[in-house]
Amino acid sequence: MQFSPRWLALVLSLTISLLTMGFLSLVNNTFGVLVVGFSIAFSTSFILFYFTLQFFILGDINDAFSILEKLKKKDFKLAKKQISNLSAIQKLNEELYAYATNKQKEIDHLQQLAIYRREFLADVSHELKTPIFATQGFIETLLDGAVDDEEVRYKFLEKASRSLEGLNNLVEDLFTLSQMEAKMITMHPKLFMIEDLILEVFEQLEDKAYQRNISLIVKNHGVKDVFADRNRITQVITNLVNNAIKYGKNDGKVEVQIHHSPPQKVLVEVIDNGTGISEEHLDRIFERFYRVEKSRSKEKGGSGLGLAIVKHIVEAHNHKVNVQSKVNEGTIFSFKLDTKEQSPNFDVIS
Ligand SMILES: Nc1ncnc2c1ncn2[C@@H]1O[C@H](COP(=O)(O)OP(=O)(O)O)[C@@H](O)[C@H]1O
Ligand SMILES: [Mg+2]
């Protein structure tokens, strides 16, 4: 709805000039005097009403309406610009604008959470079904008679056990991820030798690497301590090295390089010469349950949550994970860490 100050001024000034003419006709009934009286009364009152309405009242009200229109269309930028040009009763407009913007943001956030929850639930149930059905299948085969054949029995029990292990990994990763997303995990940063941590991770994964004849190499360019949550960074490096082995080439290599990155940061790079990831997938691999090759990745036993967890942990340290990759050449995952306590919003618990 828009008020036109011109029409309102016209109606009001016409009324006033007609009244003036009425009074004038009581004093002097000459046509010329009446016309002049009408014209003067009309033009002065029109100008007065028009400008008063335009500049002090209706202009502001119309601006408020057009801001509301824009808020309805969620055009916050334009609405804000318009507000900076306003005056007088605009305090009210500004309050309204701030209130509406905050409410809209809350609604958007809640809507996003609802979508997120729905998708998460669908993904989780889908992911849980796979190992449960597989285990069920192996056990049923055993019950149907395979249990009498010693060789088959062993093979099927081993398969069932692997499926259950996958299920256990998935549930653990899910638990970590849900706690991180609910911001229920607090980082406990302290100073530690990053090279020692990398060697510990290598020790944990050397059997896996050995099976594919992949060499695990650490190249330290003079880095000693970093200031971070040791357990969480262990999880990050484990997930990245684990992927580098899984998606690496047989007889290939996985290298973890650590460099100083001035000022007071350390750059960690996990480099493999494996399958690589094509451009269109690079932006999405950090999403939960996203896999480049669905069947092949599942075969390799991943939960599809490894990189989502990596991203959360690195971001909780106020840094970002980067990835560069070339198909059939290899992939580099990198992130930085602090060497001292330096971020004011870093949650330190001793
Ligand atoms: N080093 C890597 N080389 C090639 N592809 C990778 C590498 N790391 C991750 N990916 C791709 O990113 C996807 C997501 O990784 P991740 O979240 O760890 O899940 P998962 O390993 O359980 O499948 C993997 O399924 C794989 O397709
Ligand atoms: Mg993984």
GROMACS .gro file of C-alpha atoms and ligand atoms in nm:
model
  378
    1MET     CA    1   0.000   0.000   0.000
    2GLN     CA    2   0.141   0.343  -0.094
    3PHE     CA    3   0.006   0.691   0.009
    4SER     CA    4   0.042   0.958  -0.257
    5PRO     CA    5   0.121   1.293  -0.091
    6ARG     CA    6   0.019   1.471  -0.412
    7TRP     CA    7  -0.338   1.341  -0.406
    8LEU     CA    8  -0.377   1.399  -0.036
    9ALA     CA    9  -0.241   1.755  -0.067
   10LEU     CA   10  -0.479   1.815  -0.361
   11VAL     CA   11  -0.784   1.702  -0.167
   12LEU     CA   12  -0.689   1.900   0.145
   13SER     CA   13  -0.603   2.220  -0.045
   14LEU     CA   14  -0.921   2.194  -0.252
   15THR     CA   15  -1.124   2.169   0.068
   16ILE     CA   16  -0.944   2.466   0.221
   17SER     CA   17  -0.978   2.683  -0.094
   18LEU     CA   18  -1.349   2.598  -0.121
   19LEU     CA   19  -1.399   2.698   0.241
   20THR     CA   20  -1.200   3.018   0.184
   21MET     CA   21  -1.418   3.095  -0.120
   22GLY     CA   22  -1.730   3.034   0.085
   23PHE     CA   23  -1.620   3.286   0.348
   24LEU     CA   24  -1.499   3.532   0.084
   25SER     CA   25  -1.835   3.519  -0.097
   26LEU     CA   26  -2.003   3.641   0.225
   27VAL     CA   27  -1.782   3.953   0.219
   28ASN     CA   28  -1.735   4.014  -0.154
   29ASN     CA   29  -1.932   3.841  -0.425
   30THR     CA   30  -1.727   3.962  -0.726
   31PHE     CA   31  -1.624   3.676  -0.961
   32GLY     CA   32  -1.268   3.808  -1.012
   33VAL     CA   33  -1.204   3.837  -0.636
   34LEU     CA   34  -1.338   3.487  -0.580
   35VAL     CA   35  -1.114   3.340  -0.852
   36VAL     CA   36  -0.805   3.519  -0.719
   37GLY     CA   37  -0.893   3.416  -0.360
   38PHE     CA   38  -0.943   3.055  -0.470
   39SER     CA   39  -0.616   3.046  -0.664
   40ILE     CA   40  -0.410   3.195  -0.381
   41ALA     CA   41  -0.570   2.971  -0.116
   42PHE     CA   42  -0.534   2.663  -0.337
   43SER     CA   43  -0.175   2.712  -0.444
   44THR     CA   44  -0.039   2.809  -0.101
   45SER     CA   45  -0.219   2.532   0.083
   46PHE     CA   46  -0.125   2.278  -0.188
   47ILE     CA   47   0.243   2.368  -0.163
   48LEU     CA   48   0.234   2.364   0.216
   49PHE     CA   49   0.049   2.035   0.243
   50TYR     CA   50   0.243   1.870  -0.033
   51PHE     CA   51   0.586   1.946   0.109
   52THR     CA   52   0.487   1.881   0.469
   53LEU     CA   53   0.337   1.546   0.378
   54GLN     CA   54   0.614   1.457   0.138
   55PHE     CA   55   0.907   1.536   0.360
   56PHE     CA   56   0.789   1.487   0.713
   57ILE     CA   57   0.527   1.218   0.720
   58LEU     CA   58   0.426   1.026   0.413
   59GLY     CA   59   0.774   1.007   0.266
   60ASP     CA   60   0.887   0.827   0.578
   61ILE     CA   61   0.582   0.603   0.587
   62ASN     CA   62   0.625   0.510   0.221
   63ASP     CA   63   0.990   0.437   0.282
   64ALA     CA   64   0.887   0.215   0.572
   65PHE     CA   65   0.649   0.031   0.338
   66SER     CA   66   0.908  -0.015   0.071
   67ILE     CA   67   1.151  -0.147   0.335
   68LEU     CA   68   0.886  -0.394   0.448
   69GLU     CA   69   0.836  -0.500   0.084
   70LYS     CA   70   1.208  -0.561   0.054
   71LEU     CA   71   1.223  -0.750   0.383
   72LYS     CA   72   0.942  -0.971   0.257
   73LYS     CA   73   1.158  -1.046  -0.046
   74LYS     CA   74   1.457  -1.097   0.190
   75ASP     CA   75   1.642  -0.814   0.017
   76PHE     CA   76   1.834  -0.708   0.328
   77LYS     CA   77   2.111  -0.521   0.147
   78LEU     CA   78   1.888  -0.276  -0.038
   79ALA     CA   79   1.662  -0.224   0.262
   80LYS     CA   80   1.961  -0.137   0.477
   81LYS     CA   81   2.097   0.113   0.224
   82GLN     CA   82   1.759   0.284   0.214
   83ILE     CA   83   1.750   0.314   0.592
   84SER     CA   84   2.074   0.509   0.598
   85ASN     CA   85   1.905   0.785   0.390
   86LEU     CA   86   1.607   0.824   0.624
   87SER     CA   87   1.543   1.071   0.903
   88ALA     CA   88   1.298   1.154   1.194
   89ILE     CA   89   1.050   0.864   1.264
   90GLN     CA   90   1.311   0.636   1.113
   91LYS     CA   91   1.418   0.524   1.460
   92LEU     CA   92   1.103   0.316   1.450
   93ASN     CA   93   1.186   0.190   1.102
   94GLU     CA   94   1.532   0.095   1.210
   95GLU     CA   95   1.402  -0.094   1.512
   96LEU     CA   96   1.154  -0.274   1.292
   97TYR     CA   97   1.420  -0.353   1.038
   98ALA     CA   98   1.662  -0.490   1.300
   99TYR     CA   99   1.386  -0.698   1.458
  100ALA     CA  100   1.267  -0.838   1.125
  101THR     CA  101   1.621  -0.919   1.012
  102ASN     CA  102   1.700  -1.104   1.335
  103LYS     CA  103   1.376  -1.298   1.323
  104GLN     CA  104   1.432  -1.389   0.960
  105LYS     CA  105   1.784  -1.510   1.040
  106GLU     CA  106   1.649  -1.723   1.326
  107ILE     CA  107   1.384  -1.872   1.098
  108ASP     CA  108   1.638  -1.945   0.825
  109HIS     CA  109   1.869  -2.110   1.078
  110LEU     CA  110   1.589  -2.324   1.221
  111GLN     CA  111   1.475  -2.425   0.874
  112GLN     CA  112   1.830  -2.523   0.785
  113LEU     CA  113   1.863  -2.728   1.103
  114ALA     CA  114   1.537  -2.907   1.028
  115ILE     CA  115   1.657  -2.996   0.676
  116TYR     CA  116   1.994  -3.102   0.817
  117ARG     CA  117   1.830  -3.327   1.078
  118ARG     CA  118   1.603  -3.488   0.819
  119GLU     CA  119   1.888  -3.560   0.581
  120PHE     CA  120   2.115  -3.679   0.858
  121LEU     CA  121   1.860  -3.927   0.983
  122ALA     CA  122   1.799  -4.061   0.631
  123ASP     CA  123   2.176  -4.093   0.566
  124VAL     CA  124   2.242  -4.260   0.901
  125SER     CA  125   1.971  -4.520   0.863
  126HIS     CA  126   2.088  -4.594   0.511
  127GLU     CA  127   2.451  -4.632   0.621
  128LEU     CA  128   2.360  -4.851   0.920
  129LYS     CA  129   2.153  -5.085   0.707
  130THR     CA  130   2.448  -5.197   0.493
  131PRO     CA  131   2.668  -5.362   0.761
  132ILE     CA  132   2.367  -5.493   0.954
  133PHE     CA  133   2.223  -5.667   0.646
  134ALA     CA  134   2.564  -5.803   0.554
  135THR     CA  135   2.622  -5.952   0.902
  136GLN     CA  136   2.269  -6.090   0.906
  137GLY     CA  137   2.332  -6.254   0.568
  138PHE     CA  138   2.654  -6.425   0.681
  139ILE     CA  139   2.496  -6.554   1.002
  140GLU     CA  140   2.189  -6.684   0.819
  141THR     CA  141   2.410  -6.868   0.571
  142LEU     CA  142   2.593  -7.028   0.862
  143LEU     CA  143   2.266  -7.126   1.029
  144ASP     CA  144   2.140  -7.274   0.701
  145GLY     CA  145   2.414  -7.534   0.714
  146ALA     CA  146   2.741  -7.365   0.620
  147VAL     CA  147   2.840  -7.396   0.984
  148ASP     CA  148   2.920  -7.766   0.929
  149ASP     CA  149   3.189  -7.694   0.674
  150GLU     CA  150   3.496  -7.585   0.867
  151GLU     CA  151   3.653  -7.381   0.589
  152VAL     CA  152   3.332  -7.198   0.494
  153ARG     CA  153   3.247  -7.145   0.861
  154TYR     CA  154   3.573  -6.966   0.923
  155LYS     CA  155   3.537  -6.754   0.610
  156PHE     CA  156   3.183  -6.645   0.693
  157LEU     CA  157   3.259  -6.571   1.056
  158GLU     CA  158   3.551  -6.357   0.943
  159LYS     CA  159   3.323  -6.168   0.701
  160ALA     CA  160   3.060  -6.116   0.970
  161SER     CA  161   3.328  -5.990   1.206
  162ARG     CA  162   3.455  -5.741   0.942
  163SER     CA  163   3.103  -5.610   0.885
  164LEU     CA  164   3.056  -5.562   1.258
  165GLU     CA  165   3.389  -5.382   1.276
  166GLY     CA  166   3.268  -5.150   1.001
  167LEU     CA  167   2.948  -5.093   1.196
  168ASN     CA  168   3.145  -5.014   1.509
  169ASN     CA  169   3.367  -4.764   1.320
  170LEU     CA  170   3.060  -4.602   1.173
  171VAL     CA  171   2.888  -4.564   1.509
  172GLU     CA  172   3.205  -4.423   1.667
  173ASP     CA  173   3.250  -4.171   1.384
  174LEU     CA  174   2.884  -4.078   1.403
  175PHE     CA  175   2.911  -4.018   1.773
  176THR     CA  176   3.220  -3.798   1.734
  177LEU     CA  177   3.063  -3.603   1.449
  178SER     CA  178   2.733  -3.545   1.625
  179GLN     CA  179   2.914  -3.422   1.936
  180MET     CA  180   3.125  -3.189   1.726
  181GLU     CA  181   2.828  -3.053   1.539
  182ALA     CA  182   2.648  -2.994   1.867
  183LYS     CA  183   2.969  -2.820   1.985
  184MET     CA  184   2.980  -3.058   2.281
  185ILE     CA  185   3.349  -3.135   2.236
  186THR     CA  186   3.594  -2.892   2.390
  187MET     CA  187   3.945  -2.878   2.254
  188HIS     CA  188   4.222  -2.927   2.509
  189PRO     CA  189   4.524  -2.766   2.347
  190LYS     CA  190   4.878  -2.809   2.475
  191LEU     CA  191   5.231  -2.804   2.333
  192PHE     CA  192   5.354  -3.131   2.178
  193MET     CA  193   5.602  -3.259   1.918
  194ILE     CA  194   5.408  -3.302   1.597
  195GLU     CA  195   5.667  -3.537   1.442
  196ASP     CA  196   5.626  -3.785   1.731
  197LEU     CA  197   5.251  -3.787   1.676
  198ILE     CA  198   5.293  -3.857   1.304
  199LEU     CA  199   5.527  -4.149   1.380
  200GLU     CA  200   5.273  -4.290   1.627
  201VAL     CA  201   5.003  -4.275   1.358
  202PHE     CA  202   5.238  -4.447   1.111
  203GLU     CA  203   5.293  -4.724   1.365
  204GLN     CA  204   4.919  -4.779   1.397
  205LEU     CA  205   4.872  -4.794   1.021
  206GLU     CA  206   5.190  -4.972   0.910
  207ASP     CA  207   5.015  -5.308   0.869
  208LYS     CA  208   4.764  -5.154   0.630
  209ALA     CA  209   5.043  -4.982   0.437
  210TYR     CA  210   5.249  -5.300   0.431
  211GLN     CA  211   4.963  -5.497   0.275
  212ARG     CA  212   4.971  -5.264  -0.025
  213ASN     CA  213   5.346  -5.212  -0.016
  214ILE     CA  214   5.304  -4.841   0.047
  215SER     CA  215   5.593  -4.657   0.216
  216LEU     CA  216   5.512  -4.414   0.495
  217ILE     CA  217   5.751  -4.118   0.505
  218VAL     CA  218   5.772  -3.815   0.733
  219LYS     CA  219   5.966  -3.506   0.616
  220ASN     CA  220   6.023  -3.257   0.893
  221HIS     CA  221   6.156  -2.916   0.786
  222GLY     CA  222   6.271  -2.815   1.134
  223VAL     CA  223   5.937  -2.817   1.316
  224LYS     CA  224   5.923  -2.905   1.687
  225ASP     CA  225   5.618  -2.818   1.895
  226VAL     CA  226   5.266  -2.724   1.795
  227PHE     CA  227   4.994  -2.594   2.025
  228ALA     CA  228   4.681  -2.802   1.966
  229ASP     CA  229   4.459  -3.078   2.105
  230ARG     CA  230   4.688  -3.379   2.069
  231ASN     CA  231   4.417  -3.647   2.067
  232ARG     CA  232   4.207  -3.464   1.810
  233ILE     CA  233   4.505  -3.396   1.584
  234THR     CA  234   4.593  -3.767   1.610
  235GLN     CA  235   4.244  -3.834   1.477
  236VAL     CA  236   4.298  -3.584   1.190
  237ILE     CA  237   4.632  -3.733   1.083
  238THR     CA  238   4.500  -4.089   1.124
  239ASN     CA  239   4.202  -4.016   0.899
  240LEU     CA  240   4.415  -3.843   0.635
  241VAL     CA  241   4.694  -4.104   0.631
  242ASN     CA  242   4.435  -4.383   0.636
  243ASN     CA  243   4.268  -4.232   0.327
  244ALA     CA  244   4.605  -4.179   0.159
  245ILE     CA  245   4.678  -4.552   0.205
  246LYS     CA  246   4.325  -4.664   0.106
  247TYR     CA  247   4.305  -4.452  -0.206
  248GLY     CA  248   4.678  -4.475  -0.281
  249LYS     CA  249   4.849  -4.691  -0.543
  250ASN     CA  250   4.997  -5.033  -0.462
  251ASP     CA  251   5.374  -4.988  -0.418
  252GLY     CA  252   5.316  -4.615  -0.379
  253LYS     CA  253   5.407  -4.376  -0.101
  254VAL     CA  254   5.241  -4.156   0.158
  255GLU     CA  255   5.442  -3.861   0.277
  256VAL     CA  256   5.362  -3.627   0.566
  257GLN     CA  257   5.555  -3.301   0.543
  258ILE     CA  258   5.578  -3.043   0.820
  259HIS     CA  259   5.703  -2.690   0.757
  260HIS     CA  260   5.720  -2.366   0.949
  261SER     CA  261   5.463  -2.119   0.818
  262PRO     CA  262   5.543  -1.769   0.944
  263PRO     CA  263   5.428  -1.611   1.160
  264GLN     CA  264   5.412  -1.879   1.430
  265LYS     CA  265   5.224  -2.145   1.238
  266VAL     CA  266   5.306  -2.493   1.113
  267LEU     CA  267   5.186  -2.633   0.782
  268VAL     CA  268   5.106  -3.006   0.775
  269GLU     CA  269   5.070  -3.176   0.435
  270VAL     CA  270   4.959  -3.534   0.376
  271ILE     CA  271   5.068  -3.628   0.024
  272ASP     CA  272   4.991  -3.945  -0.170
  273ASN     CA  273   5.051  -4.057  -0.528
  274GLY     CA  274   4.723  -4.244  -0.559
  275THR     CA  275   4.401  -4.226  -0.760
  276GLY     CA  276   4.343  -3.854  -0.705
  277ILE     CA  277   4.005  -3.682  -0.692
  278SER     CA  278   3.850  -3.510  -0.992
  279GLU     CA  279   3.766  -3.138  -0.978
  280GLU     CA  280   3.388  -3.179  -0.949
  281HIS     CA  281   3.418  -3.383  -0.629
  282LEU     CA  282   3.678  -3.168  -0.453
  283ASP     CA  283   3.429  -2.926  -0.299
  284ARG     CA  284   3.208  -3.204  -0.169
  285ILE     CA  285   3.441  -3.463  -0.015
  286PHE     CA  286   3.422  -3.294   0.327
  287GLU     CA  287   3.045  -3.346   0.342
  288ARG     CA  288   2.936  -3.630   0.565
  289PHE     CA  289   2.880  -3.961   0.381
  290TYR     CA  290   3.007  -3.815   0.053
  291ARG     CA  291   3.213  -4.066  -0.140
  292VAL     CA  292   3.362  -4.025  -0.484
  293GLU     CA  293   3.310  -4.382  -0.592
  294LYS     CA  294   3.028  -4.507  -0.375
  295SER     CA  295   3.082  -4.879  -0.417
  296ARG     CA  296   3.462  -4.876  -0.417
  297SER     CA  297   3.486  -4.655  -0.109
  298LYS     CA  298   3.239  -4.871   0.082
  299GLU     CA  299   3.434  -5.178  -0.018
  300LYS     CA  300   3.737  -5.015   0.141
  301GLY     CA  301   3.548  -4.999   0.468
  302GLY     CA  302   3.519  -4.626   0.521
  303SER     CA  303   3.231  -4.462   0.706
  304GLY     CA  304   3.230  -4.163   0.470
  305LEU     CA  305   3.268  -3.944   0.777
  306GLY     CA  306   3.649  -3.929   0.802
  307LEU     CA  307   3.696  -3.599   0.619
  308ALA     CA  308   3.391  -3.438   0.781
  309ILE     CA  309   3.553  -3.510   1.120
  310VAL     CA  310   3.889  -3.376   0.996
  311LYS     CA  311   3.722  -3.052   0.884
  312HIS     CA  312   3.545  -3.004   1.218
  313ILE     CA  313   3.859  -3.062   1.422
  314VAL     CA  314   4.078  -2.831   1.213
  315GLU     CA  315   3.810  -2.561   1.220
  316ALA     CA  316   3.782  -2.597   1.597
  317HIS     CA  317   4.152  -2.499   1.598
  318ASN     CA  318   4.059  -2.187   1.394
  319HIS     CA  319   4.222  -2.317   1.075
  320LYS     CA  320   4.106  -2.463   0.744
  321VAL     CA  321   4.175  -2.789   0.559
  322ASN     CA  322   4.274  -2.756   0.195
  323VAL     CA  323   4.289  -3.018  -0.074
  324GLN     CA  324   4.467  -3.023  -0.408
  325SER     CA  325   4.443  -3.323  -0.634
  326LYS     CA  326   4.511  -3.451  -0.985
  327VAL     CA  327   4.343  -3.766  -1.112
  328ASN     CA  328   4.592  -4.055  -1.136
  329GLU     CA  329   4.871  -3.840  -0.992
  330GLY     CA  330   4.777  -3.798  -0.630
  331THR     CA  331   4.633  -3.580  -0.359
  332ILE     CA  332   4.761  -3.332  -0.100
  333PHE     CA  333   4.555  -3.253   0.210
  334SER     CA  334   4.698  -2.966   0.412
  335PHE     CA  335   4.616  -2.762   0.720
  336LYS     CA  336   4.791  -2.526   0.957
  337LEU     CA  337   4.838  -2.538   1.333
  338ASP     CA  338   4.948  -2.279   1.587
  339THR     CA  339   5.286  -2.306   1.756
  340LYS     CA  340   5.180  -2.102   2.058
  341GLU     CA  341   4.862  -2.011   2.231
  342GLN     CA  342   4.757  -1.715   2.022
  343SER     CA  343   4.392  -1.719   1.931
  344PRO     CA  344   4.188  -1.529   2.188
  345ASN     CA  345   3.881  -1.750   2.127
  346PHE     CA  346   4.074  -2.073   2.164
  347ASP     CA  347   3.919  -2.267   2.447
  348VAL     CA  348   4.208  -2.361   2.677
  349ILE     CA  349   4.158  -2.609   2.957
  350SER     CA  350   4.475  -2.706   3.143
  351LIG     N1  351   4.374  -3.939  -0.043
  351LIG     C1  352   4.264  -3.957  -0.117
  351LIG     N2  353   4.276  -3.992  -0.248
  351LIG     C2  354   4.166  -4.011  -0.325
  351LIG     N3  355   4.038  -3.998  -0.281
  351LIG     C3  356   4.021  -3.964  -0.152
  351LIG     C4  357   4.133  -3.942  -0.064
  351LIG     N4  358   4.084  -3.906   0.058
  351LIG     C5  359   3.949  -3.908   0.047
  351LIG     N5  360   3.911  -3.942  -0.078
  351LIG     C6  361   3.771  -3.951  -0.130
  351LIG     O1  362   3.689  -3.875  -0.042
  351LIG     C7  363   3.582  -3.956   0.010
  351LIG     C8  364   3.551  -3.915   0.152
  351LIG     O2  365   3.652  -3.952   0.241
  351LIG     P1  366   3.618  -3.991   0.390
  351LIG     O3  367   3.531  -3.883   0.444
  351LIG     O4  368   3.744  -4.019   0.463
  351LIG     O5  369   3.528  -4.119   0.374
  351LIG     P2  370   3.568  -4.274   0.354
  351LIG     O6  371   3.717  -4.284   0.352
  351LIG     O7  372   3.510  -4.338   0.471
  351LIG     O8  373   3.503  -4.315   0.227
  351LIG     C9  374   3.633  -4.100  -0.005
  351LIG     O9  375   3.525  -4.188  -0.016
  351LIG    C10  376   3.718  -4.094  -0.128
  351LIG    O10  377   3.634  -4.109  -0.241
  352MG      MG  378   3.824  -4.204   0.525
   0.00000   0.00000   0.00000
